[in-house]
PDB file of C-alpha atoms and ligand atoms in Angstrom:
ATOM      1  CA  MET A  26      13.633  -6.217 -18.990  1.00 52.00           C
ATOM      2  CA  ALA A  27      14.380  -7.764 -15.593  1.00 53.00           C
ATOM      3  CA  THR A  28      17.381 -10.038 -15.380  1.00 52.00           C
ATOM      4  CA  THR A  29      17.673 -12.805 -12.807  1.00 55.00           C
ATOM      5  CA  LYS A  30      21.288 -12.229 -11.850  1.00 57.00           C
ATOM      6  CA  ALA A  31      23.092  -9.007 -10.927  1.00 51.00           C
ATOM      7  CA  PRO A  32      26.595  -8.762 -12.379  1.00 54.00           C
ATOM      8  CA  GLU A  33      28.975  -8.084  -9.478  1.00 53.00           C
ATOM      9  CA  ASP A  34      29.857  -4.644 -10.881  1.00 59.00           C
ATOM     10  CA  ALA A  35      26.303  -3.467 -11.447  1.00 87.00           C
ATOM     11  CA  TYR A  36      24.233  -3.794  -8.293  1.00 96.00           C
ATOM     12  CA  THR A  37      20.937  -2.007  -8.790  1.00 98.00           C
ATOM     13  CA  ALA A  38      17.265  -2.664  -8.193  1.00 98.00           C
ATOM     14  CA  ALA A  39      16.295  -0.283 -11.017  1.00 98.00           C
ATOM     15  CA  PRO A  40      15.302  -2.909 -13.637  1.00 98.00           C
ATOM     16  CA  PHE A  41      12.975  -4.574 -11.122  1.00 98.00           C
ATOM     17  CA  VAL A  42      11.002  -1.448 -10.148  1.00 98.00           C
ATOM     18  CA  PRO A  43       7.813  -1.175 -12.208  1.00 98.00           C
ATOM     19  CA  GLU A  44       6.733   2.228 -13.484  1.00 94.00           C
ATOM     20  CA  LEU A  45       3.259   3.515 -12.609  1.00 91.00           C
ATOM     21  CA  ALA A  46       2.793   0.978  -9.812  1.00 96.00           C
ATOM     22  CA  ASP A  47       0.827   1.385  -6.589  1.00 97.00           C
ATOM     23  CA  LEU A  48       2.263   0.173  -3.276  1.00 97.00           C
ATOM     24  CA  ALA A  49       0.786  -3.316  -3.644  1.00 97.00           C
ATOM     25  CA  ALA A  50       2.348  -3.724  -7.099  1.00 98.00           C
ATOM     26  CA  LEU A  51       5.682  -2.391  -5.853  1.00 98.00           C
ATOM     27  CA  ARG A  52       5.657  -4.836  -2.948  1.00 98.00           C
ATOM     28  CA  GLU A  53       4.916  -7.718  -5.293  1.00 98.00           C
ATOM     29  CA  ALA A  54       7.700  -6.707  -7.680  1.00 98.00           C
ATOM     30  CA  ALA A  55      10.165  -6.227  -4.806  1.00 98.00           C
ATOM     31  CA  ALA A  56       9.580  -9.850  -3.785  1.00 98.00           C
ATOM     32  CA  GLY A  57      11.426 -10.847  -6.968  1.00 98.00           C
ATOM     33  CA  CYS A  58      14.263  -8.309  -6.733  1.00 98.00           C
ATOM     34  CA  ARG A  59      17.681  -9.701  -7.701  1.00 98.00           C
ATOM     35  CA  GLY A  60      19.389  -6.315  -7.901  1.00 98.00           C
ATOM     36  CA  CYS A  61      22.215  -7.284  -5.552  1.00 98.00           C
ATOM     37  CA  PRO A  62      23.390 -10.574  -3.999  1.00 97.00           C
ATOM     38  CA  LEU A  63      21.557 -10.109  -0.659  1.00 98.00           C
ATOM     39  CA  HIS A  64      18.439 -11.897  -1.915  1.00 98.00           C
ATOM     40  CA  ARG A  65      20.376 -15.160  -2.102  1.00 98.00           C
ATOM     41  CA  ASP A  66      20.563 -15.838   1.644  1.00 97.00           C
ATOM     42  CA  ALA A  67      17.570 -13.890   2.939  1.00 98.00           C
ATOM     43  CA  THR A  68      14.219 -15.627   3.459  1.00 98.00           C
ATOM     44  CA  GLN A  69      12.275 -12.920   1.650  1.00 98.00           C
ATOM     45  CA  THR A  70      12.163  -9.256   0.672  1.00 98.00           C
ATOM     46  CA  VAL A  71      10.900  -7.095   3.532  1.00 98.00           C
ATOM     47  CA  PHE A  72       9.072  -4.196   1.925  1.00 98.00           C
ATOM     48  CA  GLY A  73       7.676  -1.126   3.702  1.00 98.00           C
ATOM     49  CA  THR A  74       4.369  -1.156   5.563  1.00 98.00           C
ATOM     50  CA  GLY A  75       1.809   1.622   5.915  1.00 97.00           C
ATOM     51  CA  ASP A  76      -0.270   3.432   3.335  1.00 91.00           C
ATOM     52  CA  THR A  77       0.022   6.280   0.890  1.00 94.00           C
ATOM     53  CA  GLY A  78      -1.750   8.640   3.299  1.00 94.00           C
ATOM     54  CA  ALA A  79       1.034   8.387   5.905  1.00 97.00           C
ATOM     55  CA  ARG A  80       2.420  11.771   6.991  1.00 97.00           C
ATOM     56  CA  VAL A  81       5.711  10.376   8.278  1.00 98.00           C
ATOM     57  CA  MET A  82       8.078   7.906   6.651  1.00 98.00           C
ATOM     58  CA  LEU A  83      10.479   6.114   8.993  1.00 98.00           C
ATOM     59  CA  VAL A  84      13.549   4.708   7.271  1.00 98.00           C
ATOM     60  CA  GLY A  85      15.683   2.095   9.044  1.00 98.00           C
ATOM     61  CA  GLU A  86      18.737   0.143   7.944  1.00 98.00           C
ATOM     62  CA  GLN A  87      17.684  -3.357   6.906  1.00 98.00           C
ATOM     63  CA  PRO A  88      15.397  -6.095   8.250  1.00 98.00           C
ATOM     64  CA  GLY A  89      16.731  -8.112  11.172  1.00 97.00           C
ATOM     65  CA  ASP A  90      16.321 -11.803  11.900  1.00 97.00           C
ATOM     66  CA  GLN A  91      12.671 -11.593  12.977  1.00 97.00           C
ATOM     67  CA  GLU A  92      11.723  -9.186  10.194  1.00 98.00           C
ATOM     68  CA  ASP A  93      13.298 -11.565   7.671  1.00 98.00           C
ATOM     69  CA  ARG A  94      11.173 -14.435   9.001  1.00 98.00           C
ATOM     70  CA  GLN A  95       7.937 -12.464   9.311  1.00 98.00           C
ATOM     71  CA  GLY A  96       8.285 -10.317   6.184  1.00 98.00           C
ATOM     72  CA  ARG A  97       7.512  -7.011   7.942  1.00 98.00           C
ATOM     73  CA  PRO A  98       9.862  -4.205   9.037  1.00 98.00           C
ATOM     74  CA  PHE A  99      10.521  -3.415  12.689  1.00 98.00           C
ATOM     75  CA  VAL A 100       8.642  -6.296  14.315  1.00 98.00           C
ATOM     76  CA  GLY A 101      11.599  -7.389  16.492  1.00 97.00           C
ATOM     77  CA  PRO A 102      13.156  -5.827  19.634  1.00 97.00           C
ATOM     78  CA  ALA A 103      14.297  -2.621  17.869  1.00 98.00           C
ATOM     79  CA  GLY A 104      10.781  -2.178  16.494  1.00 97.00           C
ATOM     80  CA  LYS A 105       9.205  -2.608  19.925  1.00 97.00           C
ATOM     81  CA  LEU A 106      11.487   0.077  21.325  1.00 98.00           C
ATOM     82  CA  LEU A 107      10.753   2.341  18.361  1.00 98.00           C
ATOM     83  CA  ASP A 108       6.981   1.931  18.814  1.00 97.00           C
ATOM     84  CA  ARG A 109       7.285   2.861  22.475  1.00 97.00           C
ATOM     85  CA  ALA A 110       9.359   5.969  21.668  1.00 98.00           C
ATOM     86  CA  LEU A 111       7.001   7.038  18.859  1.00 98.00           C
ATOM     87  CA  ALA A 112       3.991   6.750  21.156  1.00 97.00           C
ATOM     88  CA  GLU A 113       5.773   8.724  23.872  1.00 98.00           C
ATOM     89  CA  ALA A 114       6.794  11.401  21.368  1.00 98.00           C
ATOM     90  CA  GLY A 115       3.166  11.724  20.241  1.00 97.00           C
ATOM     91  CA  ILE A 116       3.561  10.240  16.755  1.00 97.00           C
ATOM     92  CA  ASP A 117       0.591   8.065  15.869  1.00 92.00           C
ATOM     93  CA  PRO A 118       1.770   4.778  14.294  1.00 86.00           C
ATOM     94  CA  GLY A 119      -1.273   5.028  11.998  1.00 86.00           C
ATOM     95  CA  GLU A 120       0.314   8.132  10.474  1.00 91.00           C
ATOM     96  CA  THR A 121       3.559   6.374   9.636  1.00 97.00           C
ATOM     97  CA  TYR A 122       4.954   4.392   6.741  1.00 98.00           C
ATOM     98  CA  VAL A 123       7.822   2.206   7.946  1.00 98.00           C
ATOM     99  CA  THR A 124      10.557   0.929   5.672  1.00 98.00           C
ATOM    100  CA  ASN A 125      14.271   0.226   5.377  1.00 98.00           C
ATOM    101  CA  ALA A 126      17.075   1.483   3.154  1.00 98.00           C
ATOM    102  CA  VAL A 127      17.907  -2.148   2.308  1.00 98.00           C
ATOM    103  CA  LYS A 128      15.090  -4.640   1.807  1.00 98.00           C
ATOM    104  CA  HIS A 129      16.936  -7.921   2.476  1.00 98.00           C
ATOM    105  CA  PHE A 130      18.505  -9.201   5.714  1.00 98.00           C
ATOM    106  CA  LYS A 131      22.305  -9.415   5.524  1.00 98.00           C
ATOM    107  CA  PHE A 132      23.871 -11.774   8.029  1.00 97.00           C
ATOM    108  CA  ALA A 133      26.715 -14.179   8.770  1.00 97.00           C
ATOM    109  CA  ARG A 134      26.299 -17.533  10.499  1.00 95.00           C
ATOM    110  CA  SER A 135      28.313 -17.761  13.668  1.00 93.00           C
ATOM    111  CA  GLY A 136      28.760 -19.781  16.863  1.00 91.00           C
ATOM    112  CA  PRO A 137      27.981 -23.424  17.632  1.00 89.00           C
ATOM    113  CA  GLY A 138      24.278 -23.086  16.763  1.00 91.00           C
ATOM    114  CA  LYS A 139      25.264 -21.114  13.637  1.00 93.00           C
ATOM    115  CA  ARG A 140      23.016 -18.248  14.635  1.00 94.00           C
ATOM    116  CA  ARG A 141      22.323 -15.595  12.025  1.00 96.00           C
ATOM    117  CA  ILE A 142      24.262 -12.506  13.083  1.00 95.00           C
ATOM    118  CA  HIS A 143      23.384  -9.140  11.554  1.00 96.00           C
ATOM    119  CA  LYS A 144      25.979  -7.681   9.203  1.00 97.00           C
ATOM    120  CA  ALA A 145      25.783  -4.025   8.195  1.00 96.00           C
ATOM    121  CA  PRO A 146      24.966  -3.578   4.522  1.00 97.00           C
ATOM    122  CA  SER A 147      27.612  -1.866   2.394  1.00 96.00           C
ATOM    123  CA  LEU A 148      26.959   1.554   0.903  1.00 95.00           C
ATOM    124  CA  ARG A 149      26.915  -0.148  -2.489  1.00 96.00           C
ATOM    125  CA  GLU A 150      24.086  -2.450  -1.376  1.00 97.00           C
ATOM    126  CA  ALA A 151      22.162   0.493   0.093  1.00 97.00           C
ATOM    127  CA  VAL A 152      22.580   2.493  -3.126  1.00 96.00           C
ATOM    128  CA  ALA A 153      21.510  -0.546  -5.170  1.00 97.00           C
ATOM    129  CA  CYS A 154      18.294  -0.723  -3.144  1.00 98.00           C
ATOM    130  CA  GLY A 155      17.689   3.042  -3.557  1.00 97.00           C
ATOM    131  CA  PRO A 156      15.198   2.736  -6.451  1.00 98.00           C
ATOM    132  CA  TRP A 157      12.731   0.980  -4.085  1.00 98.00           C
ATOM    133  CA  LEU A 158      13.025   3.769  -1.526  1.00 98.00           C
ATOM    134  CA  ALA A 159      12.665   6.363  -4.290  1.00 97.00           C
ATOM    135  CA  ALA A 160       9.473   4.654  -5.492  1.00 97.00           C
ATOM    136  CA  GLU A 161       8.088   4.503  -1.934  1.00 98.00           C
ATOM    137  CA  LEU A 162       8.809   8.218  -1.485  1.00 97.00           C
ATOM    138  CA  ARG A 163       7.121   9.072  -4.789  1.00 96.00           C
ATOM    139  CA  LEU A 164       3.943   7.235  -3.790  1.00 97.00           C
ATOM    140  CA  VAL A 165       3.693   8.119  -0.102  1.00 97.00           C
ATOM    141  CA  GLU A 166       4.893  11.737  -0.438  1.00 97.00           C
ATOM    142  CA  PRO A 167       5.454  12.028   3.315  1.00 98.00           C
ATOM    143  CA  GLU A 168       5.511  15.405   5.028  1.00 98.00           C
ATOM    144  CA  LEU A 169       8.528  14.246   6.979  1.00 98.00           C
ATOM    145  CA  ILE A 170      11.151  11.497   6.838  1.00 98.00           C
ATOM    146  CA  VAL A 171      12.575  10.214  10.121  1.00 98.00           C
ATOM    147  CA  VAL A 172      16.037   8.853   9.326  1.00 98.00           C
ATOM    148  CA  LEU A 173      16.971   6.025  11.704  1.00 98.00           C
ATOM    149  CA  GLY A 174      20.748   5.777  11.857  1.00 98.00           C
ATOM    150  CA  ALA A 175      23.757   6.001   9.580  1.00 98.00           C
ATOM    151  CA  THR A 176      22.842   3.513   6.838  1.00 97.00           C
ATOM    152  CA  ALA A 177      19.493   5.200   6.184  1.00 98.00           C
ATOM    153  CA  GLY A 178      21.184   8.613   6.357  1.00 98.00           C
ATOM    154  CA  LYS A 179      23.886   7.675   3.851  1.00 97.00           C
ATOM    155  CA  ALA A 180      21.329   6.044   1.544  1.00 97.00           C
ATOM    156  CA  LEU A 181      19.187   9.193   1.519  1.00 97.00           C
ATOM    157  CA  LEU A 182      21.706  11.996   1.970  1.00 97.00           C
ATOM    158  CA  GLY A 183      25.033  10.649   0.738  1.00 96.00           C
ATOM    159  CA  SER A 184      28.157   9.077   2.189  1.00 96.00           C
ATOM    160  CA  SER A 185      29.206  12.194   4.144  1.00 97.00           C
ATOM    161  CA  PHE A 186      26.129  11.866   6.411  1.00 98.00           C
ATOM    162  CA  ARG A 187      27.058  11.736  10.114  1.00 98.00           C
ATOM    163  CA  VAL A 188      24.154  11.051  12.449  1.00 98.00           C
ATOM    164  CA  THR A 189      25.945  12.606  15.446  1.00 98.00           C
ATOM    165  CA  GLU A 190      26.230  15.940  13.611  1.00 98.00           C
ATOM    166  CA  VAL A 191      22.611  16.332  12.519  1.00 98.00           C
ATOM    167  CA  ARG A 192      20.434  14.243  14.828  1.00 98.00           C
ATOM    168  CA  GLY A 193      17.414  16.064  16.220  1.00 98.00           C
ATOM    169  CA  THR A 194      17.524  18.809  13.575  1.00 98.00           C
ATOM    170  CA  VAL A 195      15.138  19.465  10.701  1.00 98.00           C
ATOM    171  CA  LEU A 196      16.917  19.188   7.341  1.00 98.00           C
ATOM    172  CA  GLU A 197      15.571  20.169   3.928  1.00 98.00           C
ATOM    173  CA  GLU A 198      17.150  18.376   1.015  1.00 98.00           C
ATOM    174  CA  GLU A 199      16.428  17.412  -2.567  1.00 97.00           C
ATOM    175  CA  ILE A 200      16.082  13.610  -2.655  1.00 96.00           C
ATOM    176  CA  HIS A 201      15.248  11.648  -5.784  1.00 90.00           C
ATOM    177  CA  GLY A 202      13.916  14.840  -7.364  1.00 91.00           C
ATOM    178  CA  ARG A 203      11.658  15.903  -4.481  1.00 94.00           C
ATOM    179  CA  ARG A 204      12.248  18.506  -1.775  1.00 97.00           C
ATOM    180  CA  GLU A 205      12.068  16.553   1.485  1.00 98.00           C
ATOM    181  CA  ARG A 206      12.071  17.470   5.167  1.00 98.00           C
ATOM    182  CA  LEU A 207      13.997  15.060   7.341  1.00 98.00           C
ATOM    183  CA  VAL A 208      14.753  14.572  11.023  1.00 98.00           C
ATOM    184  CA  PRO A 209      17.679  12.187  11.587  1.00 98.00           C
ATOM    185  CA  THR A 210      18.111  10.234  14.788  1.00 98.00           C
ATOM    186  CA  VAL A 211      19.993   7.181  16.005  1.00 98.00           C
ATOM    187  CA  HIS A 212      18.952   3.675  15.090  1.00 98.00           C
ATOM    188  CA  PRO A 213      16.804   2.091  17.845  1.00 98.00           C
ATOM    189  CA  SER A 214      19.161  -0.937  17.903  1.00 98.00           C
ATOM    190  CA  SER A 215      21.942   1.368  19.105  1.00 98.00           C
ATOM    191  CA  VAL A 216      19.768   2.233  22.121  1.00 98.00           C
ATOM    192  CA  LEU A 217      19.422  -1.480  22.913  1.00 98.00           C
ATOM    193  CA  ARG A 218      23.213  -1.894  22.721  1.00 97.00           C
ATOM    194  CA  ALA A 219      24.117   1.256  24.690  1.00 98.00           C
ATOM    195  CA  ASP A 220      25.793   1.009  28.131  1.00 98.00           C
ATOM    196  CA  ASP A 221      23.576   3.874  29.257  1.00 98.00           C
ATOM    197  CA  ARG A 222      20.360   2.579  27.764  1.00 98.00           C
ATOM    198  CA  GLU A 223      18.156   5.054  29.621  1.00 98.00           C
ATOM    199  CA  GLY A 224      20.211   8.031  28.404  1.00 98.00           C
ATOM    200  CA  ALA A 225      20.300   6.706  24.844  1.00 98.00           C
ATOM    201  CA  TYR A 226      16.512   6.226  24.933  1.00 98.00           C
ATOM    202  CA  ARG A 227      16.008   9.793  26.168  1.00 98.00           C
ATOM    203  CA  GLY A 228      18.137  11.019  23.243  1.00 98.00           C
ATOM    204  CA  LEU A 229      16.036   9.079  20.730  1.00 98.00           C
ATOM    205  CA  LEU A 230      12.845  10.381  22.330  1.00 98.00           C
ATOM    206  CA  SER A 231      14.050  13.971  22.252  1.00 98.00           C
ATOM    207  CA  ASP A 232      14.829  13.663  18.491  1.00 98.00           C
ATOM    208  CA  LEU A 233      11.405  12.110  17.818  1.00 98.00           C
ATOM    209  CA  LYS A 234       9.760  14.982  19.674  1.00 98.00           C
ATOM    210  CA  VAL A 235      11.447  17.357  17.203  1.00 98.00           C
ATOM    211  CA  ALA A 236       9.859  15.277  14.437  1.00 98.00           C
ATOM    212  CA  ALA A 237       6.447  15.382  16.157  1.00 98.00           C
ATOM    213  CA  ARG A 238       6.612  19.201  16.502  1.00 98.00           C
ATOM    214  CA  THR A 239       7.213  19.671  12.779  1.00 96.00           C
ATOM    215  CA  LEU A 240       3.933  17.861  12.055  1.00 95.00           C
ATOM    216  CA  VAL A 241       1.527  20.051  13.990  1.00 82.00           C
TER     217      VAL A 241
HETATM  218  N1  URA B 200      16.382  -2.754  12.133  1.00 78.33           N
HETATM  219  C1  URA B 200      16.074  -2.061  11.006  1.00 78.33           C
HETATM  220  O1  URA B 200      16.787  -1.156  10.603  1.00 78.33           O
HETATM  221  N2  URA B 200      14.972  -2.388  10.374  1.00 78.33           N
HETATM  222  C2  URA B 200      14.157  -3.335  10.766  1.00 78.33           C
HETATM  223  O2  URA B 200      13.170  -3.556  10.103  1.00 78.33           O
HETATM  224  C3  URA B 200      14.494  -4.031  11.946  1.00 78.33           C
HETATM  225  C4  URA B 200      15.616  -3.726  12.616  1.00 78.33           C
END
């Protein structure tokens, strides 16, 4: 039975995830998730987009300001950069399912206009949200998971994940009971923040080309 409030010591989305659901039913159920406190301040749950035939699943960190308002992942500046890099790497967006490790926007209000400033989700919040990602993986059964940054990596592969150590390599790991192939890379937001933006973009592109080669 779903509860409406998560006790502070038991963050988990598990009671909210319906069994035997298709993607549409999952998305609908996720809209009511109260598995951790992040739902309280966010506008809405931002569930994954794409369909069950997608060959590649892209997993980011959490929705940003624009994603929170629009209800779709990667529609803001990081998403635009990601789309450009995917196209350049030869990965057809129509072959992708795009989602996040955490489905609610976490932020703090700051400055005179009290702008909403992104705050990184804790590992506990990412683990709490894991049952949604597990359900997405079960339904989509992607050939490959592209892991975008540290939060996604830790959510999927554990807290010892270090993106700098494994980016651009093909990993094979057991995740939520399924053998998965993964290519980790940096988060596209880190490219936007980098001093050497061009170099950081080339690094992202080179990792995505590794992903593209594993699909042929
Ligand atoms: N960053 C993410 O990790 N996900 C989004 O959906 C947008 C920005």
